[in-house]
Amino acid sequence: MDDGQNLTQEDMKLVLTRAGEGSRVILTGTRIKIDRSEITSLSNGLVQVVERFKGQLLFRPPADAGRRQVEDRELAAKLL
C-alpha cells in the first residue's frame, strides 16, 4: 500500500486485520508528505504501525507465513 502516511490509525487497522490468507501487506510512504489535514506526521497510520510493531516478528519465510497469519491479524488488532 503506497502513501500509508495518508491513512489514519483506524484505516491501517482495517487493512491489516482483513488481509486474507496467503496475502502480503507491504506498506510504503513518508511521514512528511501528508495530504489530509486531520492527520499529522506523528498520528498517521504508517508511523503508528512502525512504532507499535517495533520488536515484533514481522518478516518470515513463506513456509512460516500461513501458520502465523491469524496471530498477525490478532496482533494488529491489539496494537492498533
PDB file of N, CA, C and O in Angstrom:
ATOM      1  N   MET A   1       0.842  -1.144   0.000  1.00  0.00           N
ATOM      2  CA  MET A   1       0.000   0.000   0.000  1.00  0.00           C
ATOM      3  C   MET A   1       0.909   1.235   0.000  1.00  0.00           C
ATOM      4  O   MET A   1       1.718   1.403   0.904  1.00  0.00           O
ATOM      5  N   ASP A   2       0.751   2.053  -1.010  1.00  0.00           N
ATOM      6  CA  ASP A   2       1.549   3.266  -1.113  1.00  0.00           C
ATOM      7  C   ASP A   2       0.844   4.409  -0.389  1.00  0.00           C
ATOM      8  O   ASP A   2      -0.363   4.373  -0.181  1.00  0.00           O
ATOM      9  N   ASP A   3       1.583   5.404  -0.017  1.00  0.00           N
ATOM     10  CA  ASP A   3       1.066   6.590   0.684  1.00  0.00           C
ATOM     11  C   ASP A   3       0.402   6.230   2.015  1.00  0.00           C
ATOM     12  O   ASP A   3      -0.639   6.781   2.377  1.00  0.00           O
ATOM     13  N   GLY A   4       1.013   5.316   2.748  1.00  0.00           N
ATOM     14  CA  GLY A   4       0.487   4.909   4.048  1.00  0.00           C
ATOM     15  C   GLY A   4       0.376   6.049   5.040  1.00  0.00           C
ATOM     16  O   GLY A   4      -0.396   5.982   5.985  1.00  0.00           O
ATOM     17  N   GLN A   5       1.128   7.116   4.803  1.00  0.00           N
ATOM     18  CA  GLN A   5       1.071   8.274   5.692  1.00  0.00           C
ATOM     19  C   GLN A   5      -0.265   9.010   5.593  1.00  0.00           C
ATOM     20  O   GLN A   5      -0.601   9.807   6.446  1.00  0.00           O
ATOM     21  N   ASN A   6      -1.052   8.734   4.557  1.00  0.00           N
ATOM     22  CA  ASN A   6      -2.353   9.389   4.394  1.00  0.00           C
ATOM     23  C   ASN A   6      -3.498   8.562   4.958  1.00  0.00           C
ATOM     24  O   ASN A   6      -4.661   8.897   4.764  1.00  0.00           O
ATOM     25  N   LEU A   7      -3.164   7.496   5.662  1.00  0.00           N
ATOM     26  CA  LEU A   7      -4.176   6.679   6.328  1.00  0.00           C
ATOM     27  C   LEU A   7      -4.172   6.985   7.822  1.00  0.00           C
ATOM     28  O   LEU A   7      -3.129   7.244   8.406  1.00  0.00           O
ATOM     29  N   THR A   8      -5.343   6.931   8.413  1.00  0.00           N
ATOM     30  CA  THR A   8      -5.426   7.073   9.862  1.00  0.00           C
ATOM     31  C   THR A   8      -5.042   5.749  10.504  1.00  0.00           C
ATOM     32  O   THR A   8      -4.926   4.716   9.833  1.00  0.00           O
ATOM     33  N   GLN A   9      -4.884   5.753  11.788  1.00  0.00           N
ATOM     34  CA  GLN A   9      -4.601   4.519  12.519  1.00  0.00           C
ATOM     35  C   GLN A   9      -5.737   3.529  12.299  1.00  0.00           C
ATOM     36  O   GLN A   9      -5.509   2.331  12.106  1.00  0.00           O
ATOM     37  N   GLU A  10      -6.976   4.003  12.287  1.00  0.00           N
ATOM     38  CA  GLU A  10      -8.131   3.132  12.084  1.00  0.00           C
ATOM     39  C   GLU A  10      -8.139   2.548  10.674  1.00  0.00           C
ATOM     40  O   GLU A  10      -8.475   1.377  10.477  1.00  0.00           O
ATOM     41  N   ASP A  11      -7.769   3.359   9.667  1.00  0.00           N
ATOM     42  CA  ASP A  11      -7.675   2.854   8.294  1.00  0.00           C
ATOM     43  C   ASP A  11      -6.646   1.733   8.209  1.00  0.00           C
ATOM     44  O   ASP A  11      -6.879   0.703   7.575  1.00  0.00           O
ATOM     45  N   MET A  12      -5.505   1.943   8.835  1.00  0.00           N
ATOM     46  CA  MET A  12      -4.429   0.957   8.790  1.00  0.00           C
ATOM     47  C   MET A  12      -4.850  -0.330   9.493  1.00  0.00           C
ATOM     48  O   MET A  12      -4.562  -1.427   9.020  1.00  0.00           O
ATOM     49  N   LYS A  13      -5.556  -0.194  10.604  1.00  0.00           N
ATOM     50  CA  LYS A  13      -6.051  -1.373  11.310  1.00  0.00           C
ATOM     51  C   LYS A  13      -7.000  -2.163  10.415  1.00  0.00           C
ATOM     52  O   LYS A  13      -6.931  -3.391  10.356  1.00  0.00           O
ATOM     53  N   LEU A  14      -7.854  -1.469   9.696  1.00  0.00           N
ATOM     54  CA  LEU A  14      -8.785  -2.112   8.777  1.00  0.00           C
ATOM     55  C   LEU A  14      -8.036  -2.925   7.724  1.00  0.00           C
ATOM     56  O   LEU A  14      -8.360  -4.080   7.454  1.00  0.00           O
ATOM     57  N   VAL A  15      -7.009  -2.343   7.142  1.00  0.00           N
ATOM     58  CA  VAL A  15      -6.220  -3.024   6.118  1.00  0.00           C
ATOM     59  C   VAL A  15      -5.523  -4.254   6.695  1.00  0.00           C
ATOM     60  O   VAL A  15      -5.596  -5.350   6.133  1.00  0.00           O
ATOM     61  N   LEU A  16      -4.860  -4.092   7.819  1.00  0.00           N
ATOM     62  CA  LEU A  16      -4.041  -5.175   8.365  1.00  0.00           C
ATOM     63  C   LEU A  16      -4.845  -6.317   8.973  1.00  0.00           C
ATOM     64  O   LEU A  16      -4.428  -7.468   8.929  1.00  0.00           O
ATOM     65  N   THR A  17      -6.000  -6.018   9.528  1.00  0.00           N
ATOM     66  CA  THR A  17      -6.785  -7.082  10.169  1.00  0.00           C
ATOM     67  C   THR A  17      -7.664  -7.826   9.181  1.00  0.00           C
ATOM     68  O   THR A  17      -8.244  -8.848   9.526  1.00  0.00           O
ATOM     69  N   ARG A  18      -7.752  -7.347   7.950  1.00  0.00           N
ATOM     70  CA  ARG A  18      -8.581  -8.015   6.945  1.00  0.00           C
ATOM     71  C   ARG A  18      -7.777  -8.625   5.802  1.00  0.00           C
ATOM     72  O   ARG A  18      -8.346  -9.048   4.808  1.00  0.00           O
ATOM     73  N   ALA A  19      -6.486  -8.689   5.955  1.00  0.00           N
ATOM     74  CA  ALA A  19      -5.652  -9.319   4.930  1.00  0.00           C
ATOM     75  C   ALA A  19      -6.003 -10.800   4.868  1.00  0.00           C
ATOM     76  O   ALA A  19      -6.026 -11.486   5.881  1.00  0.00           O
ATOM     77  N   GLY A  20      -6.299 -11.281   3.689  1.00  0.00           N
ATOM     78  CA  GLY A  20      -6.729 -12.662   3.503  1.00  0.00           C
ATOM     79  C   GLY A  20      -5.588 -13.657   3.553  1.00  0.00           C
ATOM     80  O   GLY A  20      -4.409 -13.295   3.502  1.00  0.00           O
ATOM     81  N   GLU A  21      -5.947 -14.908   3.617  1.00  0.00           N
ATOM     82  CA  GLU A  21      -4.970 -15.981   3.681  1.00  0.00           C
ATOM     83  C   GLU A  21      -4.045 -15.930   2.471  1.00  0.00           C
ATOM     84  O   GLU A  21      -4.487 -15.768   1.333  1.00  0.00           O
ATOM     85  N   GLY A  22      -2.762 -16.027   2.728  1.00  0.00           N
ATOM     86  CA  GLY A  22      -1.772 -16.015   1.665  1.00  0.00           C
ATOM     87  C   GLY A  22      -1.388 -14.633   1.169  1.00  0.00           C
ATOM     88  O   GLY A  22      -0.532 -14.500   0.309  1.00  0.00           O
ATOM     89  N   SER A  23      -2.006 -13.602   1.706  1.00  0.00           N
ATOM     90  CA  SER A  23      -1.687 -12.253   1.235  1.00  0.00           C
ATOM     91  C   SER A  23      -0.497 -11.686   1.999  1.00  0.00           C
ATOM     92  O   SER A  23      -0.172 -12.113   3.093  1.00  0.00           O
ATOM     93  N   ARG A  24       0.132 -10.715   1.373  1.00  0.00           N
ATOM     94  CA  ARG A  24       1.241  -9.998   1.989  1.00  0.00           C
ATOM     95  C   ARG A  24       0.903  -8.524   1.935  1.00  0.00           C
ATOM     96  O   ARG A  24       0.377  -8.041   0.955  1.00  0.00           O
ATOM     97  N   VAL A  25       1.214  -7.833   2.985  1.00  0.00           N
ATOM     98  CA  VAL A  25       0.964  -6.397   3.023  1.00  0.00           C
ATOM     99  C   VAL A  25       2.305  -5.683   3.055  1.00  0.00           C
ATOM    100  O   VAL A  25       3.123  -5.939   3.933  1.00  0.00           O
ATOM    101  N   ILE A  26       2.503  -4.818   2.095  1.00  0.00           N
ATOM    102  CA  ILE A  26       3.717  -4.012   2.041  1.00  0.00           C
ATOM    103  C   ILE A  26       3.280  -2.560   2.151  1.00  0.00           C
ATOM    104  O   ILE A  26       2.474  -2.079   1.361  1.00  0.00           O
ATOM    105  N   LEU A  27       3.782  -1.893   3.155  1.00  0.00           N
ATOM    106  CA  LEU A  27       3.414  -0.503   3.403  1.00  0.00           C
ATOM    107  C   LEU A  27       4.558   0.411   3.010  1.00  0.00           C
ATOM    108  O   LEU A  27       5.700   0.163   3.380  1.00  0.00           O
ATOM    109  N   THR A  28       4.236   1.466   2.287  1.00  0.00           N
ATOM    110  CA  THR A  28       5.235   2.460   1.920  1.00  0.00           C
ATOM    111  C   THR A  28       4.670   3.851   2.175  1.00  0.00           C
ATOM    112  O   THR A  28       3.465   4.034   2.289  1.00  0.00           O
ATOM    113  N   GLY A  29       5.543   4.802   2.242  1.00  0.00           N
ATOM    114  CA  GLY A  29       5.125   6.189   2.425  1.00  0.00           C
ATOM    115  C   GLY A  29       6.207   6.995   3.103  1.00  0.00           C
ATOM    116  O   GLY A  29       7.273   6.475   3.431  1.00  0.00           O
ATOM    117  N   THR A  30       5.911   8.247   3.298  1.00  0.00           N
ATOM    118  CA  THR A  30       6.825   9.133   4.000  1.00  0.00           C
ATOM    119  C   THR A  30       6.023   9.937   5.002  1.00  0.00           C
ATOM    120  O   THR A  30       4.928  10.393   4.694  1.00  0.00           O
ATOM    121  N   ARG A  31       6.537  10.104   6.179  1.00  0.00           N
ATOM    122  CA  ARG A  31       5.732  10.758   7.217  1.00  0.00           C
ATOM    123  C   ARG A  31       5.595  12.256   7.043  1.00  0.00           C
ATOM    124  O   ARG A  31       4.803  12.891   7.730  1.00  0.00           O
ATOM    125  N   ILE A  32       6.319  12.856   6.113  1.00  0.00           N
ATOM    126  CA  ILE A  32       6.217  14.311   5.952  1.00  0.00           C
ATOM    127  C   ILE A  32       5.336  14.749   4.779  1.00  0.00           C
ATOM    128  O   ILE A  32       4.997  15.911   4.684  1.00  0.00           O
ATOM    129  N   LYS A  33       4.947  13.841   3.906  1.00  0.00           N
ATOM    130  CA  LYS A  33       4.133  14.194   2.743  1.00  0.00           C
ATOM    131  C   LYS A  33       2.684  13.777   2.989  1.00  0.00           C
ATOM    132  O   LYS A  33       2.177  12.825   2.414  1.00  0.00           O
ATOM    133  N   ILE A  34       1.995  14.511   3.832  1.00  0.00           N
ATOM    134  CA  ILE A  34       0.637  14.182   4.236  1.00  0.00           C
ATOM    135  C   ILE A  34      -0.341  15.123   3.545  1.00  0.00           C
ATOM    136  O   ILE A  34      -0.177  16.335   3.569  1.00  0.00           O
ATOM    137  N   ASP A  35      -1.368  14.531   2.934  1.00  0.00           N
ATOM    138  CA  ASP A  35      -2.347  15.304   2.167  1.00  0.00           C
ATOM    139  C   ASP A  35      -3.656  15.551   2.905  1.00  0.00           C
ATOM    140  O   ASP A  35      -4.516  16.251   2.387  1.00  0.00           O
ATOM    141  N   ARG A  36      -3.825  14.986   4.070  1.00  0.00           N
ATOM    142  CA  ARG A  36      -5.082  15.131   4.819  1.00  0.00           C
ATOM    143  C   ARG A  36      -4.843  15.968   6.065  1.00  0.00           C
ATOM    144  O   ARG A  36      -3.969  15.656   6.869  1.00  0.00           O
ATOM    145  N   SER A  37      -5.652  16.990   6.250  1.00  0.00           N
ATOM    146  CA  SER A  37      -5.442  17.936   7.352  1.00  0.00           C
ATOM    147  C   SER A  37      -5.669  17.311   8.732  1.00  0.00           C
ATOM    148  O   SER A  37      -5.119  17.795   9.721  1.00  0.00           O
ATOM    149  N   GLU A  38      -6.454  16.262   8.818  1.00  0.00           N
ATOM    150  CA  GLU A  38      -6.729  15.647  10.120  1.00  0.00           C
ATOM    151  C   GLU A  38      -5.647  14.677  10.579  1.00  0.00           C
ATOM    152  O   GLU A  38      -5.709  14.139  11.677  1.00  0.00           O
ATOM    153  N   ILE A  39      -4.631  14.465   9.745  1.00  0.00           N
ATOM    154  CA  ILE A  39      -3.551  13.541  10.059  1.00  0.00           C
ATOM    155  C   ILE A  39      -2.248  14.327  10.216  1.00  0.00           C
ATOM    156  O   ILE A  39      -1.973  15.229   9.441  1.00  0.00           O
ATOM    157  N   THR A  40      -1.464  13.960  11.226  1.00  0.00           N
ATOM    158  CA  THR A  40      -0.171  14.625  11.440  1.00  0.00           C
ATOM    159  C   THR A  40       0.973  13.660  11.168  1.00  0.00           C
ATOM    160  O   THR A  40       0.758  12.459  10.984  1.00  0.00           O
ATOM    161  N   SER A  41       2.183  14.187  11.194  1.00  0.00           N
ATOM    162  CA  SER A  41       3.358  13.340  10.958  1.00  0.00           C
ATOM    163  C   SER A  41       3.563  12.319  12.080  1.00  0.00           C
ATOM    164  O   SER A  41       4.295  11.359  11.906  1.00  0.00           O
ATOM    165  N   LEU A  42       2.921  12.505  13.198  1.00  0.00           N
ATOM    166  CA  LEU A  42       3.037  11.550  14.305  1.00  0.00           C
ATOM    167  C   LEU A  42       1.816  10.661  14.456  1.00  0.00           C
ATOM    168  O   LEU A  42       1.909   9.569  15.017  1.00  0.00           O
ATOM    169  N   SER A  43       0.658  11.097  13.950  1.00  0.00           N
ATOM    170  CA  SER A  43      -0.565  10.322  14.152  1.00  0.00           C
ATOM    171  C   SER A  43      -0.948   9.466  12.956  1.00  0.00           C
ATOM    172  O   SER A  43      -1.882   8.680  13.051  1.00  0.00           O
ATOM    173  N   ASN A  44      -0.251   9.592  11.842  1.00  0.00           N
ATOM    174  CA  ASN A  44      -0.668   8.842  10.652  1.00  0.00           C
ATOM    175  C   ASN A  44      -0.478   7.343  10.839  1.00  0.00           C
ATOM    176  O   ASN A  44       0.314   6.891  11.661  1.00  0.00           O
ATOM    177  N   GLY A  45      -1.220   6.572  10.078  1.00  0.00           N
ATOM    178  CA  GLY A  45      -1.224   5.123  10.217  1.00  0.00           C
ATOM    179  C   GLY A  45       0.116   4.465   9.984  1.00  0.00           C
ATOM    180  O   GLY A  45       0.466   3.499  10.665  1.00  0.00           O
ATOM    181  N   LEU A  46       0.886   4.985   9.041  1.00  0.00           N
ATOM    182  CA  LEU A  46       2.198   4.398   8.751  1.00  0.00           C
ATOM    183  C   LEU A  46       3.128   4.521   9.951  1.00  0.00           C
ATOM    184  O   LEU A  46       3.753   3.549  10.370  1.00  0.00           O
ATOM    185  N   VAL A  47       3.203   5.692  10.535  1.00  0.00           N
ATOM    186  CA  VAL A  47       4.058   5.909  11.712  1.00  0.00           C
ATOM    187  C   VAL A  47       3.563   5.072  12.889  1.00  0.00           C
ATOM    188  O   VAL A  47       4.363   4.482  13.618  1.00  0.00           O
ATOM    189  N   GLN A  48       2.250   4.990  13.061  1.00  0.00           N
ATOM    190  CA  GLN A  48       1.700   4.204  14.165  1.00  0.00           C
ATOM    191  C   GLN A  48       2.061   2.724  14.036  1.00  0.00           C
ATOM    192  O   GLN A  48       2.418   2.080  15.020  1.00  0.00           O
ATOM    193  N   VAL A  49       1.996   2.180  12.814  1.00  0.00           N
ATOM    194  CA  VAL A  49       2.370   0.773  12.610  1.00  0.00           C
ATOM    195  C   VAL A  49       3.845   0.571  12.923  1.00  0.00           C
ATOM    196  O   VAL A  49       4.217  -0.361  13.633  1.00  0.00           O
ATOM    197  N   VAL A  50       4.689   1.443  12.402  1.00  0.00           N
ATOM    198  CA  VAL A  50       6.134   1.314  12.645  1.00  0.00           C
ATOM    199  C   VAL A  50       6.430   1.362  14.138  1.00  0.00           C
ATOM    200  O   VAL A  50       7.166   0.532  14.675  1.00  0.00           O
ATOM    201  N   GLU A  51       5.858   2.312  14.838  1.00  0.00           N
ATOM    202  CA  GLU A  51       6.122   2.462  16.270  1.00  0.00           C
ATOM    203  C   GLU A  51       5.581   1.291  17.082  1.00  0.00           C
ATOM    204  O   GLU A  51       6.248   0.784  17.972  1.00  0.00           O
ATOM    205  N   ARG A  52       4.383   0.859  16.791  1.00  0.00           N
ATOM    206  CA  ARG A  52       3.746  -0.168  17.615  1.00  0.00           C
ATOM    207  C   ARG A  52       4.226  -1.579  17.315  1.00  0.00           C
ATOM    208  O   ARG A  52       4.095  -2.471  18.149  1.00  0.00           O
ATOM    209  N   PHE A  53       4.751  -1.789  16.116  1.00  0.00           N
ATOM    210  CA  PHE A  53       5.218  -3.120  15.759  1.00  0.00           C
ATOM    211  C   PHE A  53       6.717  -3.294  15.972  1.00  0.00           C
ATOM    212  O   PHE A  53       7.267  -4.354  15.681  1.00  0.00           O
ATOM    213  N   LYS A  54       7.386  -2.290  16.489  1.00  0.00           N
ATOM    214  CA  LYS A  54       8.824  -2.427  16.768  1.00  0.00           C
ATOM    215  C   LYS A  54       9.054  -3.625  17.675  1.00  0.00           C
ATOM    216  O   LYS A  54       8.373  -3.803  18.670  1.00  0.00           O
ATOM    217  N   GLY A  55      10.032  -4.439  17.297  1.00  0.00           N
ATOM    218  CA  GLY A  55      10.374  -5.605  18.102  1.00  0.00           C
ATOM    219  C   GLY A  55       9.533  -6.831  17.818  1.00  0.00           C
ATOM    220  O   GLY A  55       9.805  -7.903  18.358  1.00  0.00           O
ATOM    221  N   GLN A  56       8.503  -6.709  16.985  1.00  0.00           N
ATOM    222  CA  GLN A  56       7.663  -7.855  16.659  1.00  0.00           C
ATOM    223  C   GLN A  56       8.258  -8.608  15.473  1.00  0.00           C
ATOM    224  O   GLN A  56       8.875  -8.012  14.600  1.00  0.00           O
ATOM    225  N   LEU A  57       8.031  -9.887  15.433  1.00  0.00           N
ATOM    226  CA  LEU A  57       8.492 -10.697  14.314  1.00  0.00           C
ATOM    227  C   LEU A  57       7.525 -10.483  13.148  1.00  0.00           C
ATOM    228  O   LEU A  57       6.401 -10.959  13.167  1.00  0.00           O
ATOM    229  N   LEU A  58       7.953  -9.716  12.160  1.00  0.00           N
ATOM    230  CA  LEU A  58       7.061  -9.392  11.048  1.00  0.00           C
ATOM    231  C   LEU A  58       7.477 -10.031   9.739  1.00  0.00           C
ATOM    232  O   LEU A  58       6.658 -10.226   8.860  1.00  0.00           O
ATOM    233  N   PHE A  59       8.741 -10.322   9.562  1.00  0.00           N
ATOM    234  CA  PHE A  59       9.226 -10.848   8.306  1.00  0.00           C
ATOM    235  C   PHE A  59       9.540 -12.321   8.487  1.00  0.00           C
ATOM    236  O   PHE A  59      10.327 -12.692   9.331  1.00  0.00           O
ATOM    237  N   ARG A  60       8.898 -13.148   7.694  1.00  0.00           N
ATOM    238  CA  ARG A  60       9.039 -14.592   7.822  1.00  0.00           C
ATOM    239  C   ARG A  60       9.268 -15.223   6.469  1.00  0.00           C
ATOM    240  O   ARG A  60       8.772 -14.740   5.477  1.00  0.00           O
ATOM    241  N   PRO A  61       9.927 -16.351   6.457  1.00  0.00           N
ATOM    242  CA  PRO A  61       9.991 -17.109   5.210  1.00  0.00           C
ATOM    243  C   PRO A  61       8.583 -17.578   4.845  1.00  0.00           C
ATOM    244  O   PRO A  61       7.743 -17.768   5.730  1.00  0.00           O
ATOM    245  N   PRO A  62       8.286 -17.780   3.573  1.00  0.00           N
ATOM    246  CA  PRO A  62       6.927 -18.187   3.164  1.00  0.00           C
ATOM    247  C   PRO A  62       6.394 -19.415   3.889  1.00  0.00           C
ATOM    248  O   PRO A  62       5.208 -19.490   4.165  1.00  0.00           O
ATOM    249  N   ALA A  63       7.236 -20.350   4.258  1.00  0.00           N
ATOM    250  CA  ALA A  63       6.761 -21.557   4.950  1.00  0.00           C
ATOM    251  C   ALA A  63       6.127 -21.234   6.296  1.00  0.00           C
ATOM    252  O   ALA A  63       5.225 -21.931   6.742  1.00  0.00           O
ATOM    253  N   ASP A  64       6.578 -20.191   6.958  1.00  0.00           N
ATOM    254  CA  ASP A  64       6.038 -19.822   8.266  1.00  0.00           C
ATOM    255  C   ASP A  64       4.833 -18.900   8.174  1.00  0.00           C
ATOM    256  O   ASP A  64       4.098 -18.745   9.133  1.00  0.00           O
ATOM    257  N   ALA A  65       4.629 -18.283   7.048  1.00  0.00           N
ATOM    258  CA  ALA A  65       3.597 -17.242   6.914  1.00  0.00           C
ATOM    259  C   ALA A  65       2.201 -17.770   7.207  1.00  0.00           C
ATOM    260  O   ALA A  65       1.431 -17.132   7.915  1.00  0.00           O
ATOM    261  N   GLY A  66       1.835 -18.911   6.682  1.00  0.00           N
ATOM    262  CA  GLY A  66       0.489 -19.451   6.890  1.00  0.00           C
ATOM    263  C   GLY A  66       0.194 -19.764   8.338  1.00  0.00           C
ATOM    264  O   GLY A  66      -0.899 -19.505   8.823  1.00  0.00           O
ATOM    265  N   ARG A  67       1.170 -20.297   9.036  1.00  0.00           N
ATOM    266  CA  ARG A  67       0.966 -20.661  10.443  1.00  0.00           C
ATOM    267  C   ARG A  67       0.787 -19.443  11.327  1.00  0.00           C
ATOM    268  O   ARG A  67       0.124 -19.504  12.347  1.00  0.00           O
ATOM    269  N   ARG A  68       1.388 -18.336  10.946  1.00  0.00           N
ATOM    270  CA  ARG A  68       1.380 -17.164  11.814  1.00  0.00           C
ATOM    271  C   ARG A  68       0.364 -16.099  11.405  1.00  0.00           C
ATOM    272  O   ARG A  68       0.236 -15.085  12.048  1.00  0.00           O
ATOM    273  N   GLN A  69      -0.386 -16.323  10.316  1.00  0.00           N
ATOM    274  CA  GLN A  69      -1.270 -15.291   9.783  1.00  0.00           C
ATOM    275  C   GLN A  69      -2.334 -14.842  10.787  1.00  0.00           C
ATOM    276  O   GLN A  69      -2.566 -13.654  10.962  1.00  0.00           O
ATOM    277  N   VAL A  70      -2.988 -15.776  11.447  1.00  0.00           N
ATOM    278  CA  VAL A  70      -4.014 -15.423  12.424  1.00  0.00           C
ATOM    279  C   VAL A  70      -3.395 -14.624  13.558  1.00  0.00           C
ATOM    280  O   VAL A  70      -3.951 -13.625  14.007  1.00  0.00           O
ATOM    281  N   GLU A  71      -2.214 -15.032  14.006  1.00  0.00           N
ATOM    282  CA  GLU A  71      -1.529 -14.299  15.066  1.00  0.00           C
ATOM    283  C   GLU A  71      -1.211 -12.877  14.619  1.00  0.00           C
ATOM    284  O   GLU A  71      -1.314 -11.946  15.412  1.00  0.00           O
ATOM    285  N   ASP A  72      -0.821 -12.697  13.355  1.00  0.00           N
ATOM    286  CA  ASP A  72      -0.513 -11.361  12.836  1.00  0.00           C
ATOM    287  C   ASP A  72      -1.741 -10.469  12.860  1.00  0.00           C
ATOM    288  O   ASP A  72      -1.669  -9.310  13.253  1.00  0.00           O
ATOM    289  N   ARG A  73      -2.887 -11.007  12.430  1.00  0.00           N
ATOM    290  CA  ARG A  73      -4.118 -10.202  12.425  1.00  0.00           C
ATOM    291  C   ARG A  73      -4.516  -9.836  13.854  1.00  0.00           C
ATOM    292  O   ARG A  73      -4.929  -8.710  14.126  1.00  0.00           O
ATOM    293  N   GLU A  74      -4.394 -10.782  14.766  1.00  0.00           N
ATOM    294  CA  GLU A  74      -4.732 -10.516  16.163  1.00  0.00           C
ATOM    295  C   GLU A  74      -3.787  -9.485  16.768  1.00  0.00           C
ATOM    296  O   GLU A  74      -4.213  -8.612  17.525  1.00  0.00           O
ATOM    297  N   LEU A  75      -2.506  -9.560  16.415  1.00  0.00           N
ATOM    298  CA  LEU A  75      -1.537  -8.590  16.899  1.00  0.00           C
ATOM    299  C   LEU A  75      -1.864  -7.191  16.374  1.00  0.00           C
ATOM    300  O   LEU A  75      -1.833  -6.225  17.130  1.00  0.00           O
ATOM    301  N   ALA A  76      -2.220  -7.093  15.106  1.00  0.00           N
ATOM    302  CA  ALA A  76      -2.587  -5.790  14.528  1.00  0.00           C
ATOM    303  C   ALA A  76      -3.803  -5.221  15.237  1.00  0.00           C
ATOM    304  O   ALA A  76      -3.855  -4.030  15.558  1.00  0.00           O
ATOM    305  N   ALA A  77      -4.793  -6.057  15.516  1.00  0.00           N
ATOM    306  CA  ALA A  77      -5.991  -5.582  16.217  1.00  0.00           C
ATOM    307  C   ALA A  77      -5.648  -5.091  17.611  1.00  0.00           C
ATOM    308  O   ALA A  77      -6.177  -4.085  18.073  1.00  0.00           O
ATOM    309  N   LYS A  78      -4.751  -5.787  18.285  1.00  0.00           N
ATOM    310  CA  LYS A  78      -4.369  -5.409  19.643  1.00  0.00           C
ATOM    311  C   LYS A  78      -3.523  -4.125  19.678  1.00  0.00           C
ATOM    312  O   LYS A  78      -3.770  -3.250  20.491  1.00  0.00           O
ATOM    313  N   LEU A  79      -2.543  -4.042  18.781  1.00  0.00           N
ATOM    314  CA  LEU A  79      -1.622  -2.910  18.813  1.00  0.00           C
ATOM    315  C   LEU A  79      -2.196  -1.634  18.227  1.00  0.00           C
ATOM    316  O   LEU A  79      -1.749  -0.543  18.561  1.00  0.00           O
ATOM    317  N   LEU A  80      -3.152  -1.766  17.335  1.00  0.00           N
ATOM    318  CA  LEU A  80      -3.725  -0.578  16.707  1.00  0.00           C
ATOM    319  C   LEU A  80      -5.077  -0.288  17.304  1.00  0.00           C
ATOM    320  O   LEU A  80      -5.702   0.666  17.105  1.00  0.00           O
TER     321      LEU A  80
END
